[in-house]
mmCIF file of C-alpha atoms in Angstrom:
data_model
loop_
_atom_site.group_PDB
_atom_site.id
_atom_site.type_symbol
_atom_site.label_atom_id
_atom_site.label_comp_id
_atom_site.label_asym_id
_atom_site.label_seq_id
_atom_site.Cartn_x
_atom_site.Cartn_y
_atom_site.Cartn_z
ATOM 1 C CA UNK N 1 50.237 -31.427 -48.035
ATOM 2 C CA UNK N 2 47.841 -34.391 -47.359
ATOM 3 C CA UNK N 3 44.726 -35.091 -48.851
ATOM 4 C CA UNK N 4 43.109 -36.077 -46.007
ATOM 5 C CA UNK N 5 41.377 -33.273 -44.133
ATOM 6 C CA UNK N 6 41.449 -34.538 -40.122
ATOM 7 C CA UNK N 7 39.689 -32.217 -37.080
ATOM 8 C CA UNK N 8 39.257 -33.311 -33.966
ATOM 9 C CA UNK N 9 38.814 -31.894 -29.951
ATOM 10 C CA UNK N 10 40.581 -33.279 -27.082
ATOM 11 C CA UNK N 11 38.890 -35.665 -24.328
ATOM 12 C CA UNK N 12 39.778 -36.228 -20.901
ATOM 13 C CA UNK N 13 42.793 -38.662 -21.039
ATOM 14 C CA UNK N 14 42.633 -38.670 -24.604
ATOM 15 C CA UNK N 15 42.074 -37.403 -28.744
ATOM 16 C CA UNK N 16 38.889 -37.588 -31.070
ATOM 17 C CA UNK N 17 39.948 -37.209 -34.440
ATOM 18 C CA UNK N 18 37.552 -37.275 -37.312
ATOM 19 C CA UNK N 19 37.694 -37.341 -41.226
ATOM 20 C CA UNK N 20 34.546 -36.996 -42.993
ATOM 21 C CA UNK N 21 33.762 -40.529 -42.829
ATOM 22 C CA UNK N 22 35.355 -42.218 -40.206
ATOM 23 C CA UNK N 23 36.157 -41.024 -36.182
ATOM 24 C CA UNK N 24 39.049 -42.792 -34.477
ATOM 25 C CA UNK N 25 39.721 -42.415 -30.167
ATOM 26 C CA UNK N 26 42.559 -43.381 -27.878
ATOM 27 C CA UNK N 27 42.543 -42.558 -24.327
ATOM 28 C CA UNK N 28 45.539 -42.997 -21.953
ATOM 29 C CA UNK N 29 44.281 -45.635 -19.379
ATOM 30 C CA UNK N 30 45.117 -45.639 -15.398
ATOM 31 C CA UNK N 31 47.499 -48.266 -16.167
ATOM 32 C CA UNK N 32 49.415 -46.686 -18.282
ATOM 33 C CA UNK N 33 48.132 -48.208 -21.164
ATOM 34 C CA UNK N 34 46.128 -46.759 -24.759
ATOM 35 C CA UNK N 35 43.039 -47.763 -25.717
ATOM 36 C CA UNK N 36 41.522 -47.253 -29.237
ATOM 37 C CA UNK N 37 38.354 -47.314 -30.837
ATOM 38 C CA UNK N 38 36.992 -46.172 -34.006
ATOM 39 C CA UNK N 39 33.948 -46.631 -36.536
ATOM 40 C CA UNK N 40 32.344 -44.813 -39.547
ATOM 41 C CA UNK N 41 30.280 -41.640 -38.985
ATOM 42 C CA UNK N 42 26.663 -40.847 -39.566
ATOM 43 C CA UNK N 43 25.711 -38.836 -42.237
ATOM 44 C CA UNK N 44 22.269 -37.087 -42.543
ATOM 45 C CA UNK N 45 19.807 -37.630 -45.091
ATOM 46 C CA UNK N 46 20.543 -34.976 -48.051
ATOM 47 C CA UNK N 47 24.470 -34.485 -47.026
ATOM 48 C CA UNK N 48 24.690 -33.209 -50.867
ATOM 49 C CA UNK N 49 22.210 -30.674 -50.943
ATOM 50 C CA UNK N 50 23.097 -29.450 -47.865
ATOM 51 C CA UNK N 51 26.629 -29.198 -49.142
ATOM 52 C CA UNK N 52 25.311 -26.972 -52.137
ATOM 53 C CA UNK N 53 23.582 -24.294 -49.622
ATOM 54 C CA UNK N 54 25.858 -21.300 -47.963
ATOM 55 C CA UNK N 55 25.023 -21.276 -43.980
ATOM 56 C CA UNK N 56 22.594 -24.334 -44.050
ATOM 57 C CA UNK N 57 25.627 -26.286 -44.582
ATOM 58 C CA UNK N 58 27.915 -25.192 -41.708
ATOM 59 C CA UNK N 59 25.200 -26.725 -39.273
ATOM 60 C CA UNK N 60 24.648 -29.700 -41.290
ATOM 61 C CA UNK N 61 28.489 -30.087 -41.051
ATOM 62 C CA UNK N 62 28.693 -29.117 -37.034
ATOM 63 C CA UNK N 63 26.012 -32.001 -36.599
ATOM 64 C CA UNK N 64 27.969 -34.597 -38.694
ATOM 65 C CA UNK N 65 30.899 -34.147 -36.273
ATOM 66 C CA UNK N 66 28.835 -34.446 -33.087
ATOM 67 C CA UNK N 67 27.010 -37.653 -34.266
ATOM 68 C CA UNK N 68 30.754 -39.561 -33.405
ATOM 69 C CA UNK N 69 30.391 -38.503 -29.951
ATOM 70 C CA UNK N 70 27.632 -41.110 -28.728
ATOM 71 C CA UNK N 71 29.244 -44.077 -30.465
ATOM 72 C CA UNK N 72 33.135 -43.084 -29.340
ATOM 73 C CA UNK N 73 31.354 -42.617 -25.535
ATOM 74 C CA UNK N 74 29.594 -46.336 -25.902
ATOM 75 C CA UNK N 75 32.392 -47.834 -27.088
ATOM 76 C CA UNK N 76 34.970 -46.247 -24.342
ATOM 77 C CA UNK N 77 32.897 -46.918 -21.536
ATOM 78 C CA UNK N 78 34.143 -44.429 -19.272
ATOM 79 C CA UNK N 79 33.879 -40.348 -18.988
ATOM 80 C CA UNK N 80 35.937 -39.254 -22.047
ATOM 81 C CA UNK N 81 34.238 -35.767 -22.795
ATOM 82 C CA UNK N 82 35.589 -32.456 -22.320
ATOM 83 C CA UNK N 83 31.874 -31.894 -20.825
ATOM 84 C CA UNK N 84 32.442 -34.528 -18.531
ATOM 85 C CA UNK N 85 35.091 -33.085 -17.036
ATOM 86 C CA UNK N 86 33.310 -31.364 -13.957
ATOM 87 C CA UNK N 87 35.703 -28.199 -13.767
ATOM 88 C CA UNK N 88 34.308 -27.419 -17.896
ATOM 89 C CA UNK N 89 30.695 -28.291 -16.891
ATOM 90 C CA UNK N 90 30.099 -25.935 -14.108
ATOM 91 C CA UNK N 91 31.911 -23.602 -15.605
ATOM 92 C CA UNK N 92 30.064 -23.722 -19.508
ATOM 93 C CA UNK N 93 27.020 -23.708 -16.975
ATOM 94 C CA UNK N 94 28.202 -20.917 -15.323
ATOM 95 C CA UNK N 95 28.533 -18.544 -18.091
ATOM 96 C CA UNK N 96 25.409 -19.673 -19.678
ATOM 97 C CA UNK N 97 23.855 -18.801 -16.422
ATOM 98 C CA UNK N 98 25.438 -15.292 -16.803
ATOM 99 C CA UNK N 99 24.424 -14.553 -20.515
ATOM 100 C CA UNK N 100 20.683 -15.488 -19.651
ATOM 101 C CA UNK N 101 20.857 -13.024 -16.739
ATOM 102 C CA UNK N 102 22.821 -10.107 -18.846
ATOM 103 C CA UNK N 103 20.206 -10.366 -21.676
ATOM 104 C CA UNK N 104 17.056 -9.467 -19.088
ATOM 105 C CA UNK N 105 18.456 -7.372 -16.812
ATOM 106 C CA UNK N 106 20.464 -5.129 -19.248
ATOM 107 C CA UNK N 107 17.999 -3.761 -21.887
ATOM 108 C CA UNK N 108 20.491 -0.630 -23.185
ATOM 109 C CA UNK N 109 23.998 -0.156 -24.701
ATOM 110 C CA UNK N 110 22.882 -3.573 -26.998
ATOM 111 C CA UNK N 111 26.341 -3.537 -28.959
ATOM 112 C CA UNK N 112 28.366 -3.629 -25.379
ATOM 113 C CA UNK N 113 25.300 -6.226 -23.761
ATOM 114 C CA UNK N 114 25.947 -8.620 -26.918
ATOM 115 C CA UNK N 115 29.845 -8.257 -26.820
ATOM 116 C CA UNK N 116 29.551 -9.090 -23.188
ATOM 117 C CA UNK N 117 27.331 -12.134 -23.632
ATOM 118 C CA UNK N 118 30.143 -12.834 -26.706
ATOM 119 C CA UNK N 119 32.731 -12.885 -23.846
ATOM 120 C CA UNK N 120 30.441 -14.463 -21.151
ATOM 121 C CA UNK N 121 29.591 -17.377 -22.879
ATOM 122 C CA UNK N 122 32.885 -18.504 -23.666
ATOM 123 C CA UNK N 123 35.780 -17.115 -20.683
ATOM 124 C CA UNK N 124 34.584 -19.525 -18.296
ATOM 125 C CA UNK N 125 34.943 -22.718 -20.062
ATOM 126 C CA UNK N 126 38.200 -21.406 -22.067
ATOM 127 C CA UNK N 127 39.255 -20.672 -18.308
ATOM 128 C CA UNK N 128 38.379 -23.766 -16.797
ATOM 129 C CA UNK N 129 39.976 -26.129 -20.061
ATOM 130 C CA UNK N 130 43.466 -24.205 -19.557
ATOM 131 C CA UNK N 131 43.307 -25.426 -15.639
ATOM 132 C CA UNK N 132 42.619 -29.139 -16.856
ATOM 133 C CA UNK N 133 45.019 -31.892 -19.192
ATOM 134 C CA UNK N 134 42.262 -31.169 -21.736
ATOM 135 C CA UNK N 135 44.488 -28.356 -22.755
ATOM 136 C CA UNK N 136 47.824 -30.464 -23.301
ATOM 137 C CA UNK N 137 45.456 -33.006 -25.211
ATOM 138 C CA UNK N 138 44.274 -29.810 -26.968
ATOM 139 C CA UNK N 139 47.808 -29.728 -28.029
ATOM 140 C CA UNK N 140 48.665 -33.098 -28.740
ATOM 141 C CA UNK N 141 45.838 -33.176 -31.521
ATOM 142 C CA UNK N 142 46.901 -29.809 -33.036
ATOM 143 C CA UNK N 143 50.465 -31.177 -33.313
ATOM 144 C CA UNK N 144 49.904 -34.823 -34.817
ATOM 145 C CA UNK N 145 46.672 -33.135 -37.339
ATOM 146 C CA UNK N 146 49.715 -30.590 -38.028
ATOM 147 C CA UNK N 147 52.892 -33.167 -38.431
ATOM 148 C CA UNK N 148 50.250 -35.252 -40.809
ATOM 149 C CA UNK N 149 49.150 -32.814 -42.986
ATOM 150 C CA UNK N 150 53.050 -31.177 -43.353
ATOM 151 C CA UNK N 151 55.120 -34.553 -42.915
ATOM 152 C CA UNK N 152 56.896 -32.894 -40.232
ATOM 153 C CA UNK N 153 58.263 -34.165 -36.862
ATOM 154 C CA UNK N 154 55.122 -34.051 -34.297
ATOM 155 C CA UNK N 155 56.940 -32.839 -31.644
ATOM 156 C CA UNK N 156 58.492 -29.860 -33.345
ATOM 157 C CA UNK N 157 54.810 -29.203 -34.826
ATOM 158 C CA UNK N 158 52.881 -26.088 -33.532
ATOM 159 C CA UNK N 159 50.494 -26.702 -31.043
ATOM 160 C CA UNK N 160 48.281 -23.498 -32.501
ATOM 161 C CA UNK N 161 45.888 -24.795 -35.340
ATOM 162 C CA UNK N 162 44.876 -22.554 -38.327
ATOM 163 C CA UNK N 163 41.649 -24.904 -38.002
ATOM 164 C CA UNK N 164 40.762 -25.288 -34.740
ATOM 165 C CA UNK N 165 37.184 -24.393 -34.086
ATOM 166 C CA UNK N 166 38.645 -21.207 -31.825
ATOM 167 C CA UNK N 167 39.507 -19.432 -35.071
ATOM 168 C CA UNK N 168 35.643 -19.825 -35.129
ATOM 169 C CA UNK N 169 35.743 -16.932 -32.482
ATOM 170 C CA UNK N 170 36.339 -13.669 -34.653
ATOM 171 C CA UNK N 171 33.583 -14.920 -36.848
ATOM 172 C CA UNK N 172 31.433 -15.712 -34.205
ATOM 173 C CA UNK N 173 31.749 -12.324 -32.639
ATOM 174 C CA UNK N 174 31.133 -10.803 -35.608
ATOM 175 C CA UNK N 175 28.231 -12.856 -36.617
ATOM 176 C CA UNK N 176 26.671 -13.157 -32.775
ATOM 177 C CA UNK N 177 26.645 -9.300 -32.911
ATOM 178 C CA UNK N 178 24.792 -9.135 -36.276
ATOM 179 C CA UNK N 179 22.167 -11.614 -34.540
ATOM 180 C CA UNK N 180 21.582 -10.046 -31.814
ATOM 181 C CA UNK N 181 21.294 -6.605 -33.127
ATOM 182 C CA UNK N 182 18.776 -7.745 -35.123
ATOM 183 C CA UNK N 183 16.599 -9.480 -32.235
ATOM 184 C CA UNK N 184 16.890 -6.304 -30.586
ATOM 185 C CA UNK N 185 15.304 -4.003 -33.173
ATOM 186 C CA UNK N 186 12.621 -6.839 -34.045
ATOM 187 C CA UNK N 187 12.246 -7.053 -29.967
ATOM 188 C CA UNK N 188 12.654 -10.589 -30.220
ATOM 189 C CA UNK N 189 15.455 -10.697 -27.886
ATOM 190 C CA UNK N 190 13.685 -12.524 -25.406
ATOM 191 C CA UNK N 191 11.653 -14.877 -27.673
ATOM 192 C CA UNK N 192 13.108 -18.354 -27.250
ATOM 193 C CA UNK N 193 12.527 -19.964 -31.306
ATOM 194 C CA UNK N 194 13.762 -16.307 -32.644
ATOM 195 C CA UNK N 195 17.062 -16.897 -30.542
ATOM 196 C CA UNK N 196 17.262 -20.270 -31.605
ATOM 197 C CA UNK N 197 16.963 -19.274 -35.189
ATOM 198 C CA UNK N 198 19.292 -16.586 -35.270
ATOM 199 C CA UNK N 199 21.731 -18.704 -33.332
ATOM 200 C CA UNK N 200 21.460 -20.808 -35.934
ATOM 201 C CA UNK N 201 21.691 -18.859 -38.720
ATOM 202 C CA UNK N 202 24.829 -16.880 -37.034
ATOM 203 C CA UNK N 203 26.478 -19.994 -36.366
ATOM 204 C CA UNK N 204 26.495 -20.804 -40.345
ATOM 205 C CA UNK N 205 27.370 -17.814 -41.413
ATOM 206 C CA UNK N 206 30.530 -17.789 -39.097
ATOM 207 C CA UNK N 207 30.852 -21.266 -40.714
ATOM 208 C CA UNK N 208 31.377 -19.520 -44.384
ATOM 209 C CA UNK N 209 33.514 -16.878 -42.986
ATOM 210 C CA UNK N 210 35.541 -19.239 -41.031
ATOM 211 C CA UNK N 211 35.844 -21.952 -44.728
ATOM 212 C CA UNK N 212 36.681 -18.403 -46.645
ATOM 213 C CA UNK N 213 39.781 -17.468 -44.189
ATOM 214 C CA UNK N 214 40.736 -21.123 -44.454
ATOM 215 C CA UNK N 215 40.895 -20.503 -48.373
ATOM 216 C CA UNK N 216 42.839 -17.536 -47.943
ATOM 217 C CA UNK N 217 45.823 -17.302 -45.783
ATOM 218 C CA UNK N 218 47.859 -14.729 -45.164
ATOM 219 C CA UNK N 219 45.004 -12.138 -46.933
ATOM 220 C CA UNK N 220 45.227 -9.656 -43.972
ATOM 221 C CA UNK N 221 41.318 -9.292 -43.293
ATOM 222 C CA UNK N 222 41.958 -13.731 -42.670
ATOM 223 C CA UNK N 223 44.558 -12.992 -40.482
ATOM 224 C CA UNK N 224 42.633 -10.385 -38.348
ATOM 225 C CA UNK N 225 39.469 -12.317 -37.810
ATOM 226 C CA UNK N 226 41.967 -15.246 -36.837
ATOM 227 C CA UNK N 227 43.637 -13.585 -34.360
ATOM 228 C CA UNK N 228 41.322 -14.029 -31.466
ATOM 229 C CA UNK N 229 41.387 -17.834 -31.775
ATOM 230 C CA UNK N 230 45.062 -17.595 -32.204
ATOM 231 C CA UNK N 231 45.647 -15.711 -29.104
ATOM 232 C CA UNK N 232 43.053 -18.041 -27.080
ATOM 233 C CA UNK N 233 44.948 -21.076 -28.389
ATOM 234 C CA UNK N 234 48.212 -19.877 -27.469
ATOM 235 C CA UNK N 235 47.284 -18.510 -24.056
ATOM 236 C CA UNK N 236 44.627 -20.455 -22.742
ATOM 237 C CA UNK N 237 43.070 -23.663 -24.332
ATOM 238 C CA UNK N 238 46.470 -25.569 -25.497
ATOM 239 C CA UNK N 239 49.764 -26.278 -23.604
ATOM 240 C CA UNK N 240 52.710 -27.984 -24.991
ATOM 241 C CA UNK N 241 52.161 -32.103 -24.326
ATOM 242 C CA UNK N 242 53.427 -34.849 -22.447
ATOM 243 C CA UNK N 243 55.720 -37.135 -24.851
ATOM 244 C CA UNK N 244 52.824 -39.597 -23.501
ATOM 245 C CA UNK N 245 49.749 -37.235 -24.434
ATOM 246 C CA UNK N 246 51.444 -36.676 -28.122
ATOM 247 C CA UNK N 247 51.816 -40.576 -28.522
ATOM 248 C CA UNK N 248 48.083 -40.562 -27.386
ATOM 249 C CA UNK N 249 47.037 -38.282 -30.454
ATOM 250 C CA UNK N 250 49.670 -40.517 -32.684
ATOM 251 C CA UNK N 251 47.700 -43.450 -31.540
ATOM 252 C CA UNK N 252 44.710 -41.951 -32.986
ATOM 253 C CA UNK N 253 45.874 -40.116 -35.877
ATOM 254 C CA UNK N 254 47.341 -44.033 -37.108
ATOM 255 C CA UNK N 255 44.111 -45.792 -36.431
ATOM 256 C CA UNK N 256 42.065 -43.188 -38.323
ATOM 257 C CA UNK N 257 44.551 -43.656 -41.282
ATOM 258 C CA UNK N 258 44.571 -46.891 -40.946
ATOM 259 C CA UNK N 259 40.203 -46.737 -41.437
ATOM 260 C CA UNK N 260 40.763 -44.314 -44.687
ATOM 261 C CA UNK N 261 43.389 -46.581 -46.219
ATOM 262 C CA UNK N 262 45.980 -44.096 -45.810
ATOM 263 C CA UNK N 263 49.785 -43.398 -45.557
ATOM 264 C CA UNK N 264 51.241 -44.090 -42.203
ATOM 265 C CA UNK N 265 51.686 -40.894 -40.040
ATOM 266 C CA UNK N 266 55.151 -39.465 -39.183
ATOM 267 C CA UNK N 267 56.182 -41.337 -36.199
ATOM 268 C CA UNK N 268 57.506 -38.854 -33.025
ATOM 269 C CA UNK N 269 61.291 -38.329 -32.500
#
């Protein structure tokens, strides 16, 4: 196994991938040809005792990662996003529409209301990713993160991810319906800073239960709450790549090495 501990999400043409210092990009161009940038990540004020403290950390974490996205945008240029992508945008904005509207119009049966706004905020822009490249990018990044870290063949890799942030799902459901269970008997459920809070709070404790079934493979309550993200991997937000798309995520798995001082990544057959 590799030291190195790589995520990243796909982008329009291309693959983000991101170590805990450093965030490397390469995007197929209209030409034909791969551009790729990179740089060094921002890290917040207090990274270490954030580290130290269960929940507060996941967030602290989740922000890290998003603080690549302005710098990889500026230094692309172009629309590289997954948000960007208009068929994910109207669609994340349609189910966000739909969640608002469930939560005032449907004040009874709170476990099914929160397991529907569970599945409304998420089906449309799962839907709308599987109808784009961004899922076969999806896949690219799963495969070369997966070839690295096993010193496998890329292509032969598995396009399904044990860490993709969909295995975030089953926690998320579980955690989301803790939240909002609680808003509802504290009759918060309304109250915009309450929701912000406990949307907060669930999304770090999904964080620890997602880092515990990361610990513990194959330990069969792991392997239920990873199911769901499993199933949406395999069915709807990655497809098998191009031999172009995977040397796309290659391209960006090498640079990123090459930033960390690193080993080389298997090349693709």
């Amino acid at each position: 196994m590799a030291d190195l501990r790589i995520g990243g999400m796909a982008l329009r043409d291309g693959v983000l991938l991101q170590s805990q210092d450093n965030w490397a990009a390469a995007v197929r161009l209209p030409d034909g040809g791969i551009e790729v940038r990179s740089g060094a990540k921002g890290r917040l004020p207090g990274r270490g005792a954030f580290d130290r403290l269960p929940v507060v950390r996941g967030v602290t974490r989740l922000i890290e990662q998003t603080t690549a996205l302005p710098s990889m945008r500026r230094e692309l240029g172009r629309p590289v996003l997954p948000q960007e992508e208009p068929a994910v945008l109207w669609a994340a904005l349609a189910g966000a529409t739909a969640t608002v509207v469930l939560r005032k119009t449907m004040r009874s049966a709170p476990l099914v209301r929160e397991l529907l706004v569970s599945a409304l905020s998420l089906a449309p822009a799962l839907l709308a990713v599987r109808a784009t490249e961004l899922s076969r990018f999806h896949g690219a990044e799963h495969k070369s993160v997966a070839a690295y870290e096993t010193g496998g063949d890329p292509e032969a890799a598995a396009k399904e991810h044990d860490r993709c942030g969909t295995n975030l799902i089953g926690p998320l459901l579980l955690t989301n319906l803790a939240g909002g269970l609680v808003l509802r008997a504290a009759d918060a459920d309304n109250e915009p800073l309450p929701m912000l809070l406990m949307g907060l709070v669930s999304l770090g404790s999904a964080f620890e239960i997602f880092s515990w079934m990361t610990r513990h493979r194959g330990h069969p309550l792991a392997d239920m709450l990873r199911a769901p993200g499993i199933v949406m991997q395999r069915l709807l937000t990655t497809r098998e790549p191009t031999g172009d798309q995977l040397d796309v995520a290659q391209s960006a798995l090498a640079e990123l090495l090459r930033l960390e001082g690193a080993a080389p990544a298997p090349a693709a057959a």
